[in-house]
């Protein structure tokens, strides 16, 4: 809302300083956007919140000023002379869609002269950013900007059939607006029509056909109440927002419908001449409900934490136009017609508070101390992220909504097609992602294109998996797994090591917890990884089904090449929402042994297909807790020296006892037992 | 008695010899100095040890065994000192074998990881609010109209529900349309539905609104929203908590200013300005929880009241770090991320 300062001064005496005025308005609810000089005038742009349509006219703003400064408000009372015949002669208005238009009124002026506006009118419109069209159109705009009620003038000669109907548009009906563009309407919208078709898009814009022009002599002035929804449907649907639609979407003061009509007629008679028909055509009834609102004496203090004297409360409300009702002083009020946003006690409190000023609210009220802790989920997210930050990764934030290319990469977390949103988040991106990995690969590629070929990135975010026909876990139709994903240079083992570090940071898979749960890596073939060079991470816990908690692997070259990525890239994605429940965020100390350790190497020959995890399990199972560390040193195959289909696995063991110094004999016996167990379980023989 | 005097003088000479050898060797910093000391003390021809050995001849026969034993002890001790000094100077020589370094050459790079500046800002807010007794909570991003609108007193005809102002899921999988949440107040509703007052929470996370991306807007951004519901809560508590927050976040005794505003779910509603760098900066919106919202979650507005506030994380992070285009937060350029 742009306010002309000289215009505003018509209704209330203003303070000498515009800056001071703007500051008071800012602190009472009309945010200041800008101030600029406009000739001898000053234009002030105010931001009006959607609940305050009363301030979309100069009178409404003047009322705020009057209350803030305790000065009287002067609103004109237009009484145009009605020298013509009865307005209803040969002309009628009807409402066929009461839900779109509760009330419609029309006045008629005949024999006027359309011409230029006087300079004062041109200047005022110019200050608020409007170009002058002609005296009649300028006056309708002027009155709208004065009181907030939009108006429209029709060329009476162009109305065919003598009846104006307010009705819903018909699907496919066309309409040419005063901007000379033709629009196709639908039945969500409302039109003003005559016998031949729409003359105006109700509350939005007039039509070219009945436009006021130089040849116009007789006009019909429309002042009506239109409901917000059809106006919004038209303004939005046709991209045809106007000052009128803006106001009707917010609901102008119903009491101004007649006032605005009289004011327009009076100004036209004054500036364009002509004769006003007697009376006005009215269809429907003004919807102008006014609830009684009670206000308890202690309420203001209970909400604000500081009291406002009763007499001051009454003065503020009265100044704003609230009408005190019979009863104990200040206890019962009726809201003015222009304040339909105020209908409850709490709304009255806000009115008193904003005029009194929030500077009065104390800022030293004591707050009772409360214990608070971070949730397991929060701790899980933080610990997991810390592990990757410690490994040198940067945290990325990629979009939750991706394009169809990224969305097409299969997700480890569900096969259902990605959910689609409208409108797209950004151009082309309208699919809710089911995995973070494609986005991170893209981010790595973007970095490579910018000259950083080794961007090590991770992200913690949700993905969105439509729940399939299977048994629903949780409630909503969309599952939102909390994921941690990372991309890194290197091979499978680099990524597995990093994933293991994250798990270890969560206390999962650590040796001391191994008795309770088991983390295993199983071969897995799925995008975006190379088949045979990827694994799923499976977590088994007592009393729970085995669950996939992650995938890790080398990214397929087809995924890399099309993004311009070179070199080996490995990645992983972990389900933090599943790990959260297994995480050991607080762990008891396991005291390191004080006794010395012994090193032993074990050189075993097994079938090439035997996985290391089976060998390690056999070693650990037979060693009665003596194995402190068990590392693979070397794996090699040589048909000549080992036999076809065989491999040599060299393991380095560190053996230590918690109970006493491990003797060389005891260590040798343990190693013998390991060899025997490996022979039994996986057919291993000791290579000498 | 004279014989004893000769022995004592001999033993004193031995001790002096050991002391001199020890201090000479301690002062010897390289192999040359050690060799000098060796010649001085244990040189075969004119070493001081040799000279002391000659004194043995003047010792009375009865004292000879004692004198000889002591002599051998000291000789061995001096030999040990020499061995230690030789090891020490050899190690020192090895240390400097390559000559002096160019200490201006760069150190070996250690990759340092970085949390995203948005995460860092959120953590900071969480930490401060945690000290004030607010617990961090999160909830789903795909929401239903009840939690995103109705329970927040946003009526069906409210423009905020317009399809063009929200990201609705295109395929209705349920009777009611779902959408990406446009505010984290949804989480506050969910928490209030499942718990009774007193309640102090901060909800945080990603929210989505169809804005065209530019330097100050992005269709996906982060919110931190605080909620306190306790009997007897007033706007004075709201202002006090925000002032404590501002002073902790920005440092010093920061002033907070309320300007009237409008949100469907708070009444009264205010914009919150904080004094930052000598001027008022808009930090977010706040207000007293609207009685309609308390009713919607089954609380009795007659017995409890509360306040809520929301902060735009990107705006705070941008201002904190001098980022003038919030799209930078989502470009994921490591040259940007490594600076925080």
mmCIF file of C-alpha atoms in Angstrom, chain A residues 23 25-31 47 49-51 228-229 232 236-237 249 299 301-306 341 344 346-350 353-354 358-375 377-378 381-382 385-386 388-401 416-417 419-426 432-433 443 446-447 450 452 454-462 464 466-468 475 477-478 480 482, chain B residues 111-116 118-120 122-123 126-127 129-136 138-143 156-160 162-171 173-174 178 180-181 190 198-200 204 206 208-211 213 218-220 222 228 230 232-237 239-241 243-244 254-262 266-271 282 288 290-292 301 305 307 329-335 337-338:
data_model
loop_
_atom_site.group_PDB
_atom_site.id
_atom_site.type_symbol
_atom_site.label_atom_id
_atom_site.label_comp_id
_atom_site.label_asym_id
_atom_site.label_seq_id
_atom_site.Cartn_x
_atom_site.Cartn_y
_atom_site.Cartn_z
ATOM 1 C CA UNK A 23 8.461 4.931 12.745
ATOM 2 C CA UNK A 25 3.402 3.101 12.141
ATOM 3 C CA UNK A 26 6.238 0.567 11.909
ATOM 4 C CA UNK A 27 6.046 -0.088 15.624
ATOM 5 C CA UNK A 28 2.263 -0.472 15.598
ATOM 6 C CA UNK A 29 1.883 -2.880 12.695
ATOM 7 C CA UNK A 30 2.400 -1.125 9.363
ATOM 8 C CA UNK A 31 5.854 -2.096 8.251
ATOM 9 C CA UNK A 47 3.541 -3.402 4.139
ATOM 10 C CA UNK A 49 -0.427 -7.821 6.669
ATOM 11 C CA UNK A 50 -3.178 -9.958 5.160
ATOM 12 C CA UNK A 51 -5.449 -9.563 8.196
ATOM 13 C CA UNK A 228 -12.248 -14.139 -1.763
ATOM 14 C CA UNK A 229 -12.122 -17.615 -3.331
ATOM 15 C CA UNK A 232 -8.366 -15.583 -6.116
ATOM 16 C CA UNK A 236 -4.222 -16.676 -9.837
ATOM 17 C CA UNK A 237 -5.583 -18.932 -12.534
ATOM 18 C CA UNK A 249 -8.972 -11.566 -1.509
ATOM 19 C CA UNK A 299 -6.621 -10.347 30.503
ATOM 20 C CA UNK A 301 -1.758 -8.262 31.947
ATOM 21 C CA UNK A 302 -2.113 -12.058 31.776
ATOM 22 C CA UNK A 303 -1.064 -12.076 28.132
ATOM 23 C CA UNK A 304 1.498 -9.290 28.047
ATOM 24 C CA UNK A 305 3.085 -9.692 31.448
ATOM 25 C CA UNK A 306 2.520 -5.992 32.045
ATOM 26 C CA UNK A 341 -10.139 -10.011 11.940
ATOM 27 C CA UNK A 344 -12.088 -12.876 20.212
ATOM 28 C CA UNK A 346 -7.195 -12.353 22.487
ATOM 29 C CA UNK A 347 -7.673 -10.213 19.361
ATOM 30 C CA UNK A 348 -8.684 -7.236 21.516
ATOM 31 C CA UNK A 349 -5.598 -7.792 23.646
ATOM 32 C CA UNK A 350 -3.431 -7.621 20.546
ATOM 33 C CA UNK A 353 -0.803 -4.208 22.891
ATOM 34 C CA UNK A 354 0.235 -2.991 19.459
ATOM 35 C CA UNK A 358 5.591 -3.710 22.734
ATOM 36 C CA UNK A 359 8.410 -1.647 24.178
ATOM 37 C CA UNK A 360 6.372 -1.719 27.380
ATOM 38 C CA UNK A 361 6.672 -5.502 27.626
ATOM 39 C CA UNK A 362 9.408 -6.347 30.181
ATOM 40 C CA UNK A 363 12.378 -8.395 29.035
ATOM 41 C CA UNK A 364 13.558 -9.678 32.405
ATOM 42 C CA UNK A 365 10.843 -12.144 33.372
ATOM 43 C CA UNK A 366 12.394 -15.098 35.228
ATOM 44 C CA UNK A 367 12.401 -18.455 33.447
ATOM 45 C CA UNK A 368 12.437 -21.567 35.571
ATOM 46 C CA UNK A 369 15.382 -23.900 34.893
ATOM 47 C CA UNK A 370 14.550 -27.174 33.160
ATOM 48 C CA UNK A 371 16.640 -30.260 32.515
ATOM 49 C CA UNK A 372 17.011 -31.096 28.855
ATOM 50 C CA UNK A 373 18.929 -33.721 26.946
ATOM 51 C CA UNK A 374 19.688 -34.464 23.341
ATOM 52 C CA UNK A 375 17.583 -37.229 21.871
ATOM 53 C CA UNK A 377 18.406 -39.505 17.189
ATOM 54 C CA UNK A 378 20.171 -36.184 17.581
ATOM 55 C CA UNK A 381 23.270 -37.855 13.777
ATOM 56 C CA UNK A 382 25.990 -35.871 15.480
ATOM 57 C CA UNK A 385 28.686 -36.785 11.170
ATOM 58 C CA UNK A 386 31.669 -36.296 13.501
ATOM 59 C CA UNK A 388 33.243 -38.218 8.673
ATOM 60 C CA UNK A 389 34.332 -34.713 9.603
ATOM 61 C CA UNK A 390 37.254 -36.310 11.445
ATOM 62 C CA UNK A 391 38.045 -38.230 8.249
ATOM 63 C CA UNK A 392 38.246 -34.940 6.349
ATOM 64 C CA UNK A 393 34.821 -34.817 4.715
ATOM 65 C CA UNK A 394 32.773 -31.686 4.070
ATOM 66 C CA UNK A 395 29.098 -31.750 4.851
ATOM 67 C CA UNK A 396 26.922 -31.066 1.810
ATOM 68 C CA UNK A 397 23.270 -30.030 1.619
ATOM 69 C CA UNK A 398 21.620 -31.130 -1.573
ATOM 70 C CA UNK A 399 18.006 -30.712 -2.630
ATOM 71 C CA UNK A 400 15.401 -33.129 -1.304
ATOM 72 C CA UNK A 401 13.658 -32.947 -4.663
ATOM 73 C CA UNK A 416 8.160 -47.910 -5.353
ATOM 74 C CA UNK A 417 8.281 -45.094 -7.914
ATOM 75 C CA UNK A 419 6.658 -39.345 -5.283
ATOM 76 C CA UNK A 420 6.068 -36.329 -7.523
ATOM 77 C CA UNK A 421 5.308 -32.801 -6.341
ATOM 78 C CA UNK A 422 3.751 -29.810 -8.088
ATOM 79 C CA UNK A 423 5.018 -27.273 -8.741
ATOM 80 C CA UNK A 424 8.632 -28.450 -9.175
ATOM 81 C CA UNK A 425 11.054 -27.293 -6.453
ATOM 82 C CA UNK A 426 13.282 -25.792 -9.098
ATOM 83 C CA UNK A 432 11.132 -36.674 -3.931
ATOM 84 C CA UNK A 433 14.422 -38.502 -3.679
ATOM 85 C CA UNK A 443 27.725 -32.573 -6.145
ATOM 86 C CA UNK A 446 29.910 -30.153 -9.904
ATOM 87 C CA UNK A 447 33.042 -29.746 -7.804
ATOM 88 C CA UNK A 450 34.883 -26.335 -10.890
ATOM 89 C CA UNK A 452 38.149 -29.756 -7.320
ATOM 90 C CA UNK A 454 38.611 -34.881 -5.042
ATOM 91 C CA UNK A 455 35.609 -33.450 -3.171
ATOM 92 C CA UNK A 456 34.928 -35.749 -0.222
ATOM 93 C CA UNK A 457 31.318 -35.081 0.697
ATOM 94 C CA UNK A 458 28.731 -36.407 3.077
ATOM 95 C CA UNK A 459 25.162 -35.503 3.838
ATOM 96 C CA UNK A 460 22.643 -36.376 6.535
ATOM 97 C CA UNK A 461 19.050 -35.993 5.379
ATOM 98 C CA UNK A 462 15.786 -37.761 4.875
ATOM 99 C CA UNK A 464 11.030 -40.329 0.921
ATOM 100 C CA UNK A 466 6.194 -44.433 -0.689
ATOM 101 C CA UNK A 467 4.952 -47.219 1.505
ATOM 102 C CA UNK A 468 4.113 -50.223 -0.610
ATOM 103 C CA UNK A 475 1.928 -44.342 10.330
ATOM 104 C CA UNK A 477 1.839 -43.169 3.650
ATOM 105 C CA UNK A 478 5.428 -42.007 3.208
ATOM 106 C CA UNK A 480 11.174 -41.007 5.648
ATOM 107 C CA UNK A 482 17.091 -40.706 7.945
ATOM 108 C CA UNK B 111 42.451 -33.135 5.422
ATOM 109 C CA UNK B 112 40.153 -31.268 7.792
ATOM 110 C CA UNK B 113 36.466 -31.958 7.584
ATOM 111 C CA UNK B 114 33.826 -29.282 7.931
ATOM 112 C CA UNK B 115 30.239 -29.236 9.057
ATOM 113 C CA UNK B 116 27.968 -27.219 6.773
ATOM 114 C CA UNK B 118 23.805 -24.215 8.218
ATOM 115 C CA UNK B 119 24.407 -27.170 10.535
ATOM 116 C CA UNK B 120 26.837 -25.112 12.591
ATOM 117 C CA UNK B 122 21.543 -24.828 13.934
ATOM 118 C CA UNK B 123 23.859 -26.428 16.518
ATOM 119 C CA UNK B 126 20.194 -25.708 19.753
ATOM 120 C CA UNK B 127 22.964 -25.312 22.281
ATOM 121 C CA UNK B 129 18.124 -22.968 23.581
ATOM 122 C CA UNK B 130 19.170 -26.156 25.355
ATOM 123 C CA UNK B 131 20.642 -24.076 28.151
ATOM 124 C CA UNK B 132 17.252 -22.360 28.410
ATOM 125 C CA UNK B 133 15.575 -25.736 28.792
ATOM 126 C CA UNK B 134 14.364 -26.278 25.217
ATOM 127 C CA UNK B 135 14.612 -29.781 23.814
ATOM 128 C CA UNK B 136 15.331 -30.329 20.098
ATOM 129 C CA UNK B 138 12.230 -33.279 14.535
ATOM 130 C CA UNK B 139 9.372 -34.740 12.553
ATOM 131 C CA UNK B 140 8.240 -35.756 9.076
ATOM 132 C CA UNK B 141 8.737 -33.474 6.095
ATOM 133 C CA UNK B 142 5.819 -34.873 4.121
ATOM 134 C CA UNK B 143 2.788 -33.652 6.023
ATOM 135 C CA UNK B 156 -9.204 -23.954 4.085
ATOM 136 C CA UNK B 157 -9.819 -20.657 2.249
ATOM 137 C CA UNK B 158 -6.589 -19.107 3.551
ATOM 138 C CA UNK B 159 -4.265 -18.087 0.710
ATOM 139 C CA UNK B 160 -1.386 -19.929 2.445
ATOM 140 C CA UNK B 162 -3.157 -22.295 -2.294
ATOM 141 C CA UNK B 163 -1.699 -25.047 -4.490
ATOM 142 C CA UNK B 164 0.621 -22.489 -6.055
ATOM 143 C CA UNK B 165 2.041 -21.603 -2.636
ATOM 144 C CA UNK B 166 2.822 -25.159 -1.585
ATOM 145 C CA UNK B 167 4.456 -28.307 -2.876
ATOM 146 C CA UNK B 168 1.566 -30.752 -2.899
ATOM 147 C CA UNK B 169 2.216 -34.380 -3.773
ATOM 148 C CA UNK B 170 0.858 -34.800 -7.265
ATOM 149 C CA UNK B 171 -0.519 -38.278 -6.778
ATOM 150 C CA UNK B 173 -2.189 -41.766 -2.213
ATOM 151 C CA UNK B 174 -4.588 -40.962 0.573
ATOM 152 C CA UNK B 178 -0.137 -34.432 1.270
ATOM 153 C CA UNK B 180 6.057 -30.899 1.839
ATOM 154 C CA UNK B 181 5.800 -29.011 5.113
ATOM 155 C CA UNK B 190 2.810 -33.364 16.735
ATOM 156 C CA UNK B 198 4.843 -28.034 30.593
ATOM 157 C CA UNK B 199 6.652 -28.147 27.312
ATOM 158 C CA UNK B 200 9.728 -26.462 25.896
ATOM 159 C CA UNK B 204 14.120 -27.707 13.352
ATOM 160 C CA UNK B 206 14.036 -28.405 6.205
ATOM 161 C CA UNK B 208 9.668 -25.935 1.507
ATOM 162 C CA UNK B 209 7.927 -22.968 -0.142
ATOM 163 C CA UNK B 210 7.607 -22.217 -3.847
ATOM 164 C CA UNK B 211 9.815 -19.143 -4.091
ATOM 165 C CA UNK B 213 15.518 -18.962 -6.128
ATOM 166 C CA UNK B 218 15.421 -20.551 -1.930
ATOM 167 C CA UNK B 219 12.465 -22.943 -2.232
ATOM 168 C CA UNK B 220 14.059 -25.218 0.372
ATOM 169 C CA UNK B 222 15.760 -24.402 7.300
ATOM 170 C CA UNK B 228 7.028 -22.992 25.325
ATOM 171 C CA UNK B 230 3.440 -23.557 30.654
ATOM 172 C CA UNK B 232 1.165 -18.364 33.354
ATOM 173 C CA UNK B 233 3.335 -17.737 30.301
ATOM 174 C CA UNK B 234 3.275 -14.133 29.050
ATOM 175 C CA UNK B 235 4.825 -12.084 26.278
ATOM 176 C CA UNK B 236 7.318 -10.889 28.873
ATOM 177 C CA UNK B 237 8.634 -14.468 29.025
ATOM 178 C CA UNK B 239 10.786 -11.301 25.133
ATOM 179 C CA UNK B 240 13.049 -12.403 27.985
ATOM 180 C CA UNK B 241 13.893 -15.725 26.342
ATOM 181 C CA UNK B 243 16.784 -11.445 24.691
ATOM 182 C CA UNK B 244 18.766 -14.190 26.434
ATOM 183 C CA UNK B 254 21.739 -7.270 22.908
ATOM 184 C CA UNK B 255 18.419 -5.490 22.711
ATOM 185 C CA UNK B 256 15.330 -7.114 21.240
ATOM 186 C CA UNK B 257 12.466 -5.252 19.592
ATOM 187 C CA UNK B 258 8.941 -6.472 18.818
ATOM 188 C CA UNK B 259 6.945 -5.088 15.903
ATOM 189 C CA UNK B 260 3.298 -6.095 15.451
ATOM 190 C CA UNK B 261 2.720 -8.644 12.723
ATOM 191 C CA UNK B 262 0.280 -11.326 11.716
ATOM 192 C CA UNK B 266 -0.077 -16.752 17.150
ATOM 193 C CA UNK B 267 -1.997 -13.887 18.713
ATOM 194 C CA UNK B 268 -0.597 -11.399 19.424
ATOM 195 C CA UNK B 269 1.968 -11.827 16.654
ATOM 196 C CA UNK B 270 5.207 -9.897 16.329
ATOM 197 C CA UNK B 271 8.272 -9.569 14.153
ATOM 198 C CA UNK B 282 14.835 -8.845 11.480
ATOM 199 C CA UNK B 288 1.676 -16.054 21.926
ATOM 200 C CA UNK B 290 -3.214 -18.768 19.503
ATOM 201 C CA UNK B 291 -5.892 -20.255 21.789
ATOM 202 C CA UNK B 292 -7.316 -22.020 18.713
ATOM 203 C CA UNK B 301 -6.372 -22.224 26.853
ATOM 204 C CA UNK B 305 -0.610 -20.391 27.642
ATOM 205 C CA UNK B 307 4.692 -18.618 23.121
ATOM 206 C CA UNK B 329 24.583 -22.713 0.844
ATOM 207 C CA UNK B 330 23.251 -25.279 -1.619
ATOM 208 C CA UNK B 331 25.966 -25.231 -4.287
ATOM 209 C CA UNK B 332 28.067 -27.663 -2.218
ATOM 210 C CA UNK B 333 31.272 -26.203 -3.568
ATOM 211 C CA UNK B 334 34.026 -27.411 -1.245
ATOM 212 C CA UNK B 335 35.884 -24.127 -1.767
ATOM 213 C CA UNK B 337 32.333 -25.366 2.599
ATOM 214 C CA UNK B 338 35.993 -25.505 3.665
#
